[in-house]
Short mmCIF file of C-alpha atoms in Angstrom, two decimals:
data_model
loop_
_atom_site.label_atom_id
_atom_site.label_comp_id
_atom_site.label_asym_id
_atom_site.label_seq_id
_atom_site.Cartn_x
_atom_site.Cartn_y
_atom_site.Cartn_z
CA UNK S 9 19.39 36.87 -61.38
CA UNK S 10 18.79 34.82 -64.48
CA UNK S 11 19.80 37.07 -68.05
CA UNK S 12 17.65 35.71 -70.92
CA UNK S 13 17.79 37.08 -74.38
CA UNK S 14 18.38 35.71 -77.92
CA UNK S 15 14.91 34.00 -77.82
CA UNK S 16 14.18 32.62 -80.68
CA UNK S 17 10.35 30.42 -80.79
CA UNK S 18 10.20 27.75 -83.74
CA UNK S 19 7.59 25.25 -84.29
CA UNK S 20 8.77 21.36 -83.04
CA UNK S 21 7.93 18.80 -85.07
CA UNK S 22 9.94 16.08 -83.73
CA UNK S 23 11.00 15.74 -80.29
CA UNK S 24 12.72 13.92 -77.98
CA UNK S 25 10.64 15.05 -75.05
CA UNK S 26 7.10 15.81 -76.20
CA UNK S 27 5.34 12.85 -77.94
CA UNK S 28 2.33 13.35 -78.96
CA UNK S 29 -0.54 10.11 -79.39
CA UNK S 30 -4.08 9.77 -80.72
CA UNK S 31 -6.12 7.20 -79.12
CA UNK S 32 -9.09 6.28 -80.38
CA UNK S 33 -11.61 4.10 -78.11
CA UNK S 34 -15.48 3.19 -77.74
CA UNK S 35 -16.47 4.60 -74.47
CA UNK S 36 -19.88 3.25 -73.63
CA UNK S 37 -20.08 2.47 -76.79
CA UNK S 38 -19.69 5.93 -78.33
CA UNK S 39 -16.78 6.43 -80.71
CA UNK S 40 -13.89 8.83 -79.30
CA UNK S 41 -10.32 10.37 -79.93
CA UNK S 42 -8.06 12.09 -77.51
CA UNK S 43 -4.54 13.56 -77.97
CA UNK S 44 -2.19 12.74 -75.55
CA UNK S 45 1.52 12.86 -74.56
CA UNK S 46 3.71 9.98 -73.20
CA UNK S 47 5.69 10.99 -70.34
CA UNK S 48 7.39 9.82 -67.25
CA UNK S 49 6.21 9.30 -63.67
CA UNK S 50 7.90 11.68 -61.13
CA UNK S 51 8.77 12.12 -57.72
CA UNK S 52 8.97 15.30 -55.19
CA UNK S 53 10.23 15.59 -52.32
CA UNK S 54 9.35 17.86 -49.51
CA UNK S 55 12.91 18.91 -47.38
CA UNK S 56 13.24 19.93 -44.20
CA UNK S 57 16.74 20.98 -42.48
CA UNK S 58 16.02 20.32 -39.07
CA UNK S 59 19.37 22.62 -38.36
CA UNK S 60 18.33 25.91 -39.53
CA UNK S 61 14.42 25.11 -39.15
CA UNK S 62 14.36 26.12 -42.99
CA UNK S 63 12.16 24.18 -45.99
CA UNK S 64 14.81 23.52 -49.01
CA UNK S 65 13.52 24.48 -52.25
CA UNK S 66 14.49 24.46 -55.59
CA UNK S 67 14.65 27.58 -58.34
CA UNK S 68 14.98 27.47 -61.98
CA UNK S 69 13.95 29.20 -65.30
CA UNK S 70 11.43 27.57 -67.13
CA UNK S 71 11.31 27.98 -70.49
CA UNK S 72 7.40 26.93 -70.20
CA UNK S 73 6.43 29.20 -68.10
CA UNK S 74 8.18 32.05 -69.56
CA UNK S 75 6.23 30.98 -72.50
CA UNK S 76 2.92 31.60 -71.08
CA UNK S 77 3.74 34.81 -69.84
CA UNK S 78 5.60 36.06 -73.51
CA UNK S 79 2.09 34.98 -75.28
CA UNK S 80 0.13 37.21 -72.44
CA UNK S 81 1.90 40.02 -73.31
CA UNK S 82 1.35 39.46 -76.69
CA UNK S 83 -2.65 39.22 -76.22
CA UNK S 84 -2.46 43.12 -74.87
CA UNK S 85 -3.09 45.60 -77.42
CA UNK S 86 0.07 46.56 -78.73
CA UNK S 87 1.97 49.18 -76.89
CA UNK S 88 4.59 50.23 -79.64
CA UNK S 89 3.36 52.50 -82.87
CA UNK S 90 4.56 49.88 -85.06
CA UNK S 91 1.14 47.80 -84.63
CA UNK S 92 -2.31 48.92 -85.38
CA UNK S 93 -4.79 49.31 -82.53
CA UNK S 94 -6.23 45.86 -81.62
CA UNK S 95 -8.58 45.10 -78.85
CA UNK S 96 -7.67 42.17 -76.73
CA UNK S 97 -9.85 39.27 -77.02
CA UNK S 98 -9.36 40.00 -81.46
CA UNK S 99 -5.19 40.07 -80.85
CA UNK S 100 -6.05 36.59 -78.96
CA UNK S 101 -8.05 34.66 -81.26
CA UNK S 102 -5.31 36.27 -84.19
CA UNK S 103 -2.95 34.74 -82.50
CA UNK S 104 -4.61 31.54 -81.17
CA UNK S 105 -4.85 30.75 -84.90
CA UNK S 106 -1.41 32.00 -86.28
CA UNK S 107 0.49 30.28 -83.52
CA UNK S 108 3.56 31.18 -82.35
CA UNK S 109 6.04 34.26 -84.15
CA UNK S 110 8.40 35.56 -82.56
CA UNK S 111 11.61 35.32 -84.06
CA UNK S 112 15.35 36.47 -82.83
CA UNK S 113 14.85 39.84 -84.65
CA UNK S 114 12.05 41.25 -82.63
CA UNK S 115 12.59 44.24 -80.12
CA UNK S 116 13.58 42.88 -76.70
CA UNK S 117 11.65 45.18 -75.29
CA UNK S 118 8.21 42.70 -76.36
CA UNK S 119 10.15 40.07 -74.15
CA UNK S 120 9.22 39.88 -70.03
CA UNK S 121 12.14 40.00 -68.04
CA UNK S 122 13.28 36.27 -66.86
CA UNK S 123 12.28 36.45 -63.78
CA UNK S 124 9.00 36.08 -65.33
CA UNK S 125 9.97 32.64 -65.75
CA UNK S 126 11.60 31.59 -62.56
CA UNK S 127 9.72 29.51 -60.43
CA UNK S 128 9.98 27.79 -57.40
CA UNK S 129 9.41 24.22 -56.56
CA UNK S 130 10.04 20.95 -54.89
CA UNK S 131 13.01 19.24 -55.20
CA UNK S 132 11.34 16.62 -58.35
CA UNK S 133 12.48 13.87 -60.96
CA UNK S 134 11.61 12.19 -63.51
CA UNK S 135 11.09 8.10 -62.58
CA UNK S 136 13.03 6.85 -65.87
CA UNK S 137 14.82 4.18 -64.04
CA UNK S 138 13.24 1.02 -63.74
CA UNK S 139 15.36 -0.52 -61.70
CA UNK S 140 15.57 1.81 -58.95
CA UNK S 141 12.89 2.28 -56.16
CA UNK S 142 10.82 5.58 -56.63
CA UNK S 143 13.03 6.22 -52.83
CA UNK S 144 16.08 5.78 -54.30
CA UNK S 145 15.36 8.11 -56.94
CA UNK S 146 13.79 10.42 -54.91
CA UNK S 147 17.04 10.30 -52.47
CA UNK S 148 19.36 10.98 -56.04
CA UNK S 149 17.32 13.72 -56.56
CA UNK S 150 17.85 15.26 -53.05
CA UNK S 151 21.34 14.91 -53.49
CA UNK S 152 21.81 16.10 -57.38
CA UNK S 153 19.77 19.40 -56.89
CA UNK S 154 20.35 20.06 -53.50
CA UNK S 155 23.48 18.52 -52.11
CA UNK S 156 21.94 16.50 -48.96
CA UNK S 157 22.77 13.06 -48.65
CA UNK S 158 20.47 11.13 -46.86
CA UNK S 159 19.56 7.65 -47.24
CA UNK S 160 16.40 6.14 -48.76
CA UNK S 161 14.75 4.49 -46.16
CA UNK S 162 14.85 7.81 -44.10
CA UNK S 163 11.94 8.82 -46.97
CA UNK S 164 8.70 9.03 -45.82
CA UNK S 165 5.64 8.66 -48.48
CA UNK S 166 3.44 11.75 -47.88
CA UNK S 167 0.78 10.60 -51.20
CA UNK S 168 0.70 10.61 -54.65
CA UNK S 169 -1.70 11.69 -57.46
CA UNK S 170 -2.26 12.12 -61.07
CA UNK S 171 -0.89 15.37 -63.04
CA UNK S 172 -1.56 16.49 -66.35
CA UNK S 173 -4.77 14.89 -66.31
CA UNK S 174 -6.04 16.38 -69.32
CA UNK S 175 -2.71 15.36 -71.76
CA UNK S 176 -0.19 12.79 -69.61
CA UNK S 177 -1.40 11.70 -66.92
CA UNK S 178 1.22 10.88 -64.99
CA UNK S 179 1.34 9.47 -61.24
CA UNK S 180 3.41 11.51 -58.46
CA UNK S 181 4.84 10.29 -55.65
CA UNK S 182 5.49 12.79 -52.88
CA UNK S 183 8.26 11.94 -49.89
CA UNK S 184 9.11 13.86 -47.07
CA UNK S 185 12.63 14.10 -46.13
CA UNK S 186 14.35 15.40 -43.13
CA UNK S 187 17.60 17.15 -43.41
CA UNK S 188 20.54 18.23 -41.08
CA UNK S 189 23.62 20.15 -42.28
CA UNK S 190 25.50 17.17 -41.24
CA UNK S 191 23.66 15.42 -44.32
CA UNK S 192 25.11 18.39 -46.75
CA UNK S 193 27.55 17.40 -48.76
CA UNK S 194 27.40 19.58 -51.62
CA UNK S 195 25.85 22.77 -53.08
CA UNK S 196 23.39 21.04 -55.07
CA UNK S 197 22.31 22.80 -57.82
CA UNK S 198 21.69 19.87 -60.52
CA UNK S 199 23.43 18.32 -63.49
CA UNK S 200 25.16 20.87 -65.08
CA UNK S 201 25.87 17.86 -68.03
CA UNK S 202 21.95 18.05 -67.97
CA UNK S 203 21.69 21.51 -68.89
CA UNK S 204 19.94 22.43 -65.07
CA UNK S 205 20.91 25.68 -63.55
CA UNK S 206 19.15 25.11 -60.57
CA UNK S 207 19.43 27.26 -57.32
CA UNK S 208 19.04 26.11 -53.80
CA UNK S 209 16.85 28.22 -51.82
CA UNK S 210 15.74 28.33 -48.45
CA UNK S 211 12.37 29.19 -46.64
CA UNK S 212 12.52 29.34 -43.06
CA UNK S 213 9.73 28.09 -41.54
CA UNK S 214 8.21 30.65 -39.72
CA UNK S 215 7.45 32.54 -43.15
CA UNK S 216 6.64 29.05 -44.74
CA UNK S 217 3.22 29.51 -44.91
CA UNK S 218 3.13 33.44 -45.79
CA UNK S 219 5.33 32.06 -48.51
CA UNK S 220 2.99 29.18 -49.42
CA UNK S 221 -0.09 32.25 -50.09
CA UNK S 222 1.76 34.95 -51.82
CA UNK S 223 0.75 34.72 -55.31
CA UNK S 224 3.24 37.07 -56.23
CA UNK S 225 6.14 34.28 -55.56
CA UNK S 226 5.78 31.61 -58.42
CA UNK S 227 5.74 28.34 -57.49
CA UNK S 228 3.63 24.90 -58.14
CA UNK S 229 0.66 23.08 -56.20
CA UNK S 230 3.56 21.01 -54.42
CA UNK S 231 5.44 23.41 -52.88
CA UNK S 232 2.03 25.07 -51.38
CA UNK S 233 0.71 21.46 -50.54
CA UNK S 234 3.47 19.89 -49.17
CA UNK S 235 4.30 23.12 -46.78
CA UNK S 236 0.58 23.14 -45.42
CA UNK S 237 0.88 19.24 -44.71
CA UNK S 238 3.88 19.66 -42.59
CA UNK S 239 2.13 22.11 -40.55
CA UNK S 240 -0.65 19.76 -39.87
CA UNK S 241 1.64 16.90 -39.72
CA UNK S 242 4.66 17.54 -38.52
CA UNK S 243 4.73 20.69 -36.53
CA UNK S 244 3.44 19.40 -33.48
CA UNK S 245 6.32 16.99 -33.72
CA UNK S 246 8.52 19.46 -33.56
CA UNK S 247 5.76 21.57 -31.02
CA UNK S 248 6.62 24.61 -32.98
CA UNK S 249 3.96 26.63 -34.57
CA UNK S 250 3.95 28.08 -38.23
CA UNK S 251 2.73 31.63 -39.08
CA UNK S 252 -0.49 30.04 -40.27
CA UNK H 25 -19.13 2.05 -64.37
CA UNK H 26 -17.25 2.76 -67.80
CA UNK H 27 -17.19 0.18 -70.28
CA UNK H 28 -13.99 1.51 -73.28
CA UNK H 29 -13.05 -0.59 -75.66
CA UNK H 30 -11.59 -0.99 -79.26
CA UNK H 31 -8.39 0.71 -78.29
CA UNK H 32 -6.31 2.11 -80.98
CA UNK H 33 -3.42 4.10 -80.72
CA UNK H 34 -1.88 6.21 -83.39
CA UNK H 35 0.77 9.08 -83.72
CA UNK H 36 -0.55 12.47 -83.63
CA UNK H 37 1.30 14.56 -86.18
CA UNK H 38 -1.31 17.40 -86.03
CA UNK H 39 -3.46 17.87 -83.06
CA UNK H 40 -5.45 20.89 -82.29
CA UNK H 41 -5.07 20.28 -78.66
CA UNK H 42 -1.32 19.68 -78.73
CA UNK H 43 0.65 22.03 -79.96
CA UNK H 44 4.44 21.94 -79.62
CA UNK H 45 7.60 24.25 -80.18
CA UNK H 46 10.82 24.87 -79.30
CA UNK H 47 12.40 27.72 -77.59
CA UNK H 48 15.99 29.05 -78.27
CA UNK H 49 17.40 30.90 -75.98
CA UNK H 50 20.55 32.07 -74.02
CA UNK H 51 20.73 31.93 -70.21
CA UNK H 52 23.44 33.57 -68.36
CA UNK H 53 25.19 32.87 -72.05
CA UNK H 54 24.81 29.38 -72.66
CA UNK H 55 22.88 28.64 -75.43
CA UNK H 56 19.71 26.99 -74.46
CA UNK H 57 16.82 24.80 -76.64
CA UNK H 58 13.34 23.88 -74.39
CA UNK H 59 10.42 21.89 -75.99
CA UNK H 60 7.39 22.61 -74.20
CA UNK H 61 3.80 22.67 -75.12
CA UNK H 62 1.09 26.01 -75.61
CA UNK H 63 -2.04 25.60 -73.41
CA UNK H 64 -4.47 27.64 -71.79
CA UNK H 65 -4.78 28.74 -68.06
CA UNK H 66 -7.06 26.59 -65.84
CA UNK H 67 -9.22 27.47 -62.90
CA UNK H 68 -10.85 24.88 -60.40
CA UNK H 69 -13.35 24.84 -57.87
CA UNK H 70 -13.52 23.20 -54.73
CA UNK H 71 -17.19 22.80 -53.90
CA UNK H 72 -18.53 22.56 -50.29
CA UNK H 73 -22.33 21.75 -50.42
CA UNK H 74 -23.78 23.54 -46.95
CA UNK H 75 -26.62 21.16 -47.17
CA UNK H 76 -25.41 17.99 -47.20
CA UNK H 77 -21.98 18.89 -45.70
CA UNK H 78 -20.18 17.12 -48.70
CA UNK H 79 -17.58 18.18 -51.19
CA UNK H 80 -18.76 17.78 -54.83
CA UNK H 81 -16.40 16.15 -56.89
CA UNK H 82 -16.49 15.31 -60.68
CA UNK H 83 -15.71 11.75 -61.82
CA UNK H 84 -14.24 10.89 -65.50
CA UNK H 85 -12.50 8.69 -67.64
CA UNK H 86 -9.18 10.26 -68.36
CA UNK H 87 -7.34 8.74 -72.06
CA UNK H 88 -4.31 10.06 -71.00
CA UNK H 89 -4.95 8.18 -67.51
CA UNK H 90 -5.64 5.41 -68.95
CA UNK H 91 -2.84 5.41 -71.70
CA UNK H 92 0.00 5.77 -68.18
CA UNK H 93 -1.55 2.62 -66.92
CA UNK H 94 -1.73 0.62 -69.93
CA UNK H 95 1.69 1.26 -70.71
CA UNK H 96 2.75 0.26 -67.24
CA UNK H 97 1.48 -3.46 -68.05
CA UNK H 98 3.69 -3.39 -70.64
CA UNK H 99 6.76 -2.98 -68.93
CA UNK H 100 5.86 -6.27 -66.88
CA UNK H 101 7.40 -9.65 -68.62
CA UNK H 102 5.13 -10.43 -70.92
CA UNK H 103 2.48 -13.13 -69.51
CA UNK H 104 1.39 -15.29 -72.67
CA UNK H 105 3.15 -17.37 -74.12
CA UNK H 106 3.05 -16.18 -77.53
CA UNK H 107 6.33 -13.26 -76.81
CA UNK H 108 9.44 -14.39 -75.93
CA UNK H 109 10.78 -13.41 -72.18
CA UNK H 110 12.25 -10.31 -71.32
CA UNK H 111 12.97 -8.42 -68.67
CA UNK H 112 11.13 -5.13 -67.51
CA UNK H 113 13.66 -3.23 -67.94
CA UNK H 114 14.66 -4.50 -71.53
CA UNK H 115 11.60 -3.70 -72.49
CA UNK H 116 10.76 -0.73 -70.92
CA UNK H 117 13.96 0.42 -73.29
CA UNK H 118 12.73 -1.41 -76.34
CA UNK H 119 8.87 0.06 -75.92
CA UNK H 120 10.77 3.52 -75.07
CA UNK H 121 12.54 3.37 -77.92
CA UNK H 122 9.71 2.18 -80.72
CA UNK H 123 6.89 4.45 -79.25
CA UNK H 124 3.54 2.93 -78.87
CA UNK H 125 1.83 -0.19 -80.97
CA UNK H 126 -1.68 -0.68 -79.95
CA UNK H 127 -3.49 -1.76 -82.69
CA UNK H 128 -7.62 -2.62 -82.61
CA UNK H 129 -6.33 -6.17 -83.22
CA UNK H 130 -4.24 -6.89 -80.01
CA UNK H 131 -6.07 -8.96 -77.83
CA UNK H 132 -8.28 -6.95 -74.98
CA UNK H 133 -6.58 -8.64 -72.67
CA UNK H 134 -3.66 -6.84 -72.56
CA UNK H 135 -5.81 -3.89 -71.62
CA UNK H 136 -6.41 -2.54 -68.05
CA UNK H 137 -10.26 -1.96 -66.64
CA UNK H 138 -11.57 1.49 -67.65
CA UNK H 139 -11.76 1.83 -63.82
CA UNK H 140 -7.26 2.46 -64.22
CA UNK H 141 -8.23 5.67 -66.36
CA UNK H 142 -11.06 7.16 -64.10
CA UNK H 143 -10.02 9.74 -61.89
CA UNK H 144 -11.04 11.95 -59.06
CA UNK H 145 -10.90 15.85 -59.89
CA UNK H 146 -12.05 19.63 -58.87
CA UNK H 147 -14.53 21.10 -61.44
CA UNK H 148 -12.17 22.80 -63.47
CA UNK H 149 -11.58 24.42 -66.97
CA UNK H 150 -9.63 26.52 -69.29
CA UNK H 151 -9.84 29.68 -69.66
CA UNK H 152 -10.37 30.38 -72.94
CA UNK H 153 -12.77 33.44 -73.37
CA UNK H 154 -10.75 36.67 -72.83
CA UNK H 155 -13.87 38.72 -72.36
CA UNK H 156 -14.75 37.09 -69.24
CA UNK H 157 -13.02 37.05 -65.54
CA UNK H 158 -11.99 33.87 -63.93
CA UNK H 159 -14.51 33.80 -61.74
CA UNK H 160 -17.32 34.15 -64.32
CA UNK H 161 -15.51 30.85 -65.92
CA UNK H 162 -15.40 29.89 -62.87
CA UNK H 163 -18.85 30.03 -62.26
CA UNK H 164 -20.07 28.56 -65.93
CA UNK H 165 -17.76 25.43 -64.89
CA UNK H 166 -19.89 24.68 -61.85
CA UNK H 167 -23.02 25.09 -63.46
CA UNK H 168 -22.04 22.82 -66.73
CA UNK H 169 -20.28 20.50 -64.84
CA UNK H 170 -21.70 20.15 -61.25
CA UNK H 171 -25.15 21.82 -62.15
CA UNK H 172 -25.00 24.56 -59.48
CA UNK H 173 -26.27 27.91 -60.13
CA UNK H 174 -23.86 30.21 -58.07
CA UNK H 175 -23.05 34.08 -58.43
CA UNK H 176 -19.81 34.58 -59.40
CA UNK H 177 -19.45 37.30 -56.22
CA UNK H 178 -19.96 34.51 -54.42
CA UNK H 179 -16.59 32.96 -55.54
CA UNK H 180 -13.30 33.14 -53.01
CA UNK H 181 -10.35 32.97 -54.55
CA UNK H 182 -7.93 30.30 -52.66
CA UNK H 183 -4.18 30.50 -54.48
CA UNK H 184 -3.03 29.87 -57.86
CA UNK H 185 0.48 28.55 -58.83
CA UNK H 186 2.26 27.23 -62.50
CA UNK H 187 1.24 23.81 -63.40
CA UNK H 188 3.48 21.45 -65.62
CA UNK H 189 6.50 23.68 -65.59
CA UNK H 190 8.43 21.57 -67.63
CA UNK H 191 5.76 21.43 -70.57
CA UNK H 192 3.20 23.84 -70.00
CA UNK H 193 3.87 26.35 -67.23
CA UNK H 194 0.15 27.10 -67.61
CA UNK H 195 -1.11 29.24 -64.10
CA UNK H 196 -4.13 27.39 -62.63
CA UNK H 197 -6.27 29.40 -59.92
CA UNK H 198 -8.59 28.01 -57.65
CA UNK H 199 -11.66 29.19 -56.30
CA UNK H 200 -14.15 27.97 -53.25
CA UNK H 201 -17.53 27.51 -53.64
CA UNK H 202 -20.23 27.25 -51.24
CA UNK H 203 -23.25 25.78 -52.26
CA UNK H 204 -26.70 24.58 -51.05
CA UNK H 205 -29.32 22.16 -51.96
CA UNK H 206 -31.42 25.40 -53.54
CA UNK H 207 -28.43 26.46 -55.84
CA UNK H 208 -28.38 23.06 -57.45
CA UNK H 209 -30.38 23.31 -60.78
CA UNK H 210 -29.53 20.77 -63.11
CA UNK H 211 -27.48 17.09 -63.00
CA UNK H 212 -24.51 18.78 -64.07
CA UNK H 213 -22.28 15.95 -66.29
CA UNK H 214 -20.38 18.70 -68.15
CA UNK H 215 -21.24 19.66 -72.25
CA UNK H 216 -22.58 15.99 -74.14
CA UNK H 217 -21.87 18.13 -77.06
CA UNK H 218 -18.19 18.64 -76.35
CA UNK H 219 -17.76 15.13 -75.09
CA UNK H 220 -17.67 15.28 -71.74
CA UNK H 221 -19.07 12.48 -69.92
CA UNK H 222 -18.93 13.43 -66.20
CA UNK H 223 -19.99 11.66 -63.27
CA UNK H 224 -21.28 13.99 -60.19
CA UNK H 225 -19.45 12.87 -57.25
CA UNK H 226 -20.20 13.69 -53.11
CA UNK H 227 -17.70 13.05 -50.69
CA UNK H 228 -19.28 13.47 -47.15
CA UNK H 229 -17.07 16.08 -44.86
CA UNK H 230 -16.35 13.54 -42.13
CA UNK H 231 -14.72 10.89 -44.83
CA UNK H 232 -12.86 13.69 -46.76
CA UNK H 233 -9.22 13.39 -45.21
CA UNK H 234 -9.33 9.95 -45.54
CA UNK H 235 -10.76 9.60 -49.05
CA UNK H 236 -7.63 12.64 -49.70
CA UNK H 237 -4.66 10.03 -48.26
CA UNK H 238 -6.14 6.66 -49.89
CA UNK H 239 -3.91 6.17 -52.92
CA UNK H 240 -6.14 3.03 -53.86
CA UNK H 241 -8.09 6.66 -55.20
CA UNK H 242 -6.92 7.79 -58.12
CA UNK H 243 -7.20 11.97 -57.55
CA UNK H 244 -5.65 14.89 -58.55
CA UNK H 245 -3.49 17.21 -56.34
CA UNK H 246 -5.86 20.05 -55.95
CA UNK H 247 -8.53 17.59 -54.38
CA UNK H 248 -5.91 16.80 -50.81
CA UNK H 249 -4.49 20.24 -51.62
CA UNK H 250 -8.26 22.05 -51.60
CA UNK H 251 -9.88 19.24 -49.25
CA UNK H 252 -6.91 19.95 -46.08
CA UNK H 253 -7.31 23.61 -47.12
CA UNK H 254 -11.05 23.40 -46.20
CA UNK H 255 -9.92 21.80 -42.87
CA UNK H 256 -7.55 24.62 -41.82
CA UNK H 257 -9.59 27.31 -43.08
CA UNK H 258 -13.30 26.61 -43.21
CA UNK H 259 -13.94 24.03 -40.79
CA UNK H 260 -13.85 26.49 -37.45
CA UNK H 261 -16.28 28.43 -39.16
CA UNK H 262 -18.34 25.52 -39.43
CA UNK H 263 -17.37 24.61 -35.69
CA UNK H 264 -17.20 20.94 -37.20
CA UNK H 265 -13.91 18.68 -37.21
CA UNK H 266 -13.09 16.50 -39.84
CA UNK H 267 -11.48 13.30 -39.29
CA UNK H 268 -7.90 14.20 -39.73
#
């Protein structure tokens, strides 16, 4: 179990990962802005370890998310004496216009434990080298975070999208890649260098799809997708039947 | 069809739509630092009209789209002869490394058609007023956007999950609506006064896994996630098949 404390939140006014743009355009001939964020394609990959019958997944803290849920807790009235009595939706719109204020000093007990964070999701990368195939990124990323080598022609294309819409609207490309435990050759678990701490996780099949509709287990669009297109696309292959 | 034009692009130092900080923190004792980005949670709605047997869609230009795509024809060589020859990847570090230059004055046609920036999407929001449920947001999103008058009773809830865990970790949830012919009481085409100019879209049942797979299609996830969730889930109630 992840241990997060010492959080400290400080406003970012130059970054090397979020960089914010205005554009401003004639659509239609009416004048318009939007604010939006440059950022890097991606890939996913949906893996399946045709030894064990078991969907590989990856889990990691995410600072983001943890965010999210911190700022919920905040928009509660206050629990502690220290505060006065505020009703929700006023502690909200206080807050929506003070920002951000938690500093290192503040009890712990305002903080959600980490697991409030942790969230699981496809094996994914960034596309931030140009002169690799999205395949043979995909296939670094299957073998950085979870230790399977397989080659990149054995990648099958499932679709890709847009995400972000609304800010970077980014295109993903989702593969589907078929694993043995002849293909592991490591315990995966990302570039340490990098800063991941990611953890390998397994979800057999025959629970895949009890997993994919639990709300309570934290995960994103892709792993819930991608599970629900290999039963309709890949289980009769294998003429075994998911818990649908 | 959209017609944009007199592109400018511009940092954003202060934005009241993006907002960034920076999280300290220590995990498992290593001390940590995450960018990421506040935002509100989103719901969406995948819309089944019972008359017409045809998923309503909306339709919109998307600057952020747009900006991924136009950014993308920058990496190529340049074409004219007026820049001296590099290659993609040389530049793809240079432009990485100097941030955007649009100005108004570049010539238009290094721009892509407005068509690159329109995309395919669920009705869908934020939610942003605390005094109401998501499925009374829900509900206001149909009606502004899609102009269907639906009680929010009438809402199913389908899954949520985290979206952009590496920026925003906001939780999106998305709902099912069925709708008729008689619930439809307006064009729809979202808030004029807010800027939203949104297109009305039907895609009939029978073409719906097909227009989900076409990449030529630019679409978010939730449309193939919520369109092959229909199939497994609603479509033996209808006793209909779609053309999977």
């Amino acid at each position: 179990m992840e241990e997060i404390n010492n959080i400290e939140v400080v406003p970012c006014t130059e970054s090397d990962y979020l960089k914010p743009f205005r554009v401003h355009y004639n659509q239609n001939g009416t004048k318009k802005s939007w604010d939006f964020m440059r950022t890097h394609d991606s890939v996913s990959v949906l893996i399946f370890n045709t030894t064990s019958h078991c969907f590989v997944l990856v889990k990691q803290f995410r600072p983001a998310v943890y965010m999210c849920e911190w700022e919920k807790t905040k928009m509660q009235p206050p629990q502690s004496a220290d505060k006065t009595e505020e009703g929700a939706s006023e502690a909200a719109a206080a807050e929506s216009q003070e920002g951000l204020s938690a500093s290192e000093g503040e009890s712990s007990s305002q903080w959600p434990p980490a697991s409030a964070g942790v969230t699981y999701e496809l094996c994914a990368g960034l596309v931030d080298k140009p002169d690799l195939s999205l395949e043979e990124i995909a296939r670094q990323e299957v073998l950085e975070e979870c230790g399977y080598d397989v080659p990149a022609s054995k990648l099958k294309r499932i679709t890709s999208y847009r995400s972000g819409v609304g800010v970077t609207g980014a295109k993903q490309t989702m593969f589907y890649a078929e694993v043995s435990d002849d293909n592991c050759v490591s315990a995966g678990g990302g570039e340490p260098r990098e800063g991941e701490l990611i953890e390998v996780v397994k979800v057999p099949l025959h629970e895949a799809m009890t997993f994919a509709y639990d709300e309570r287990i934290p995960k994103t669009m892709g792993v819930i997708f991608s599970f629900i297109w290999f039963h309709n696309n890949m289980s009769p292959k294998y003429k075994i039947s998911t818990n649908v």
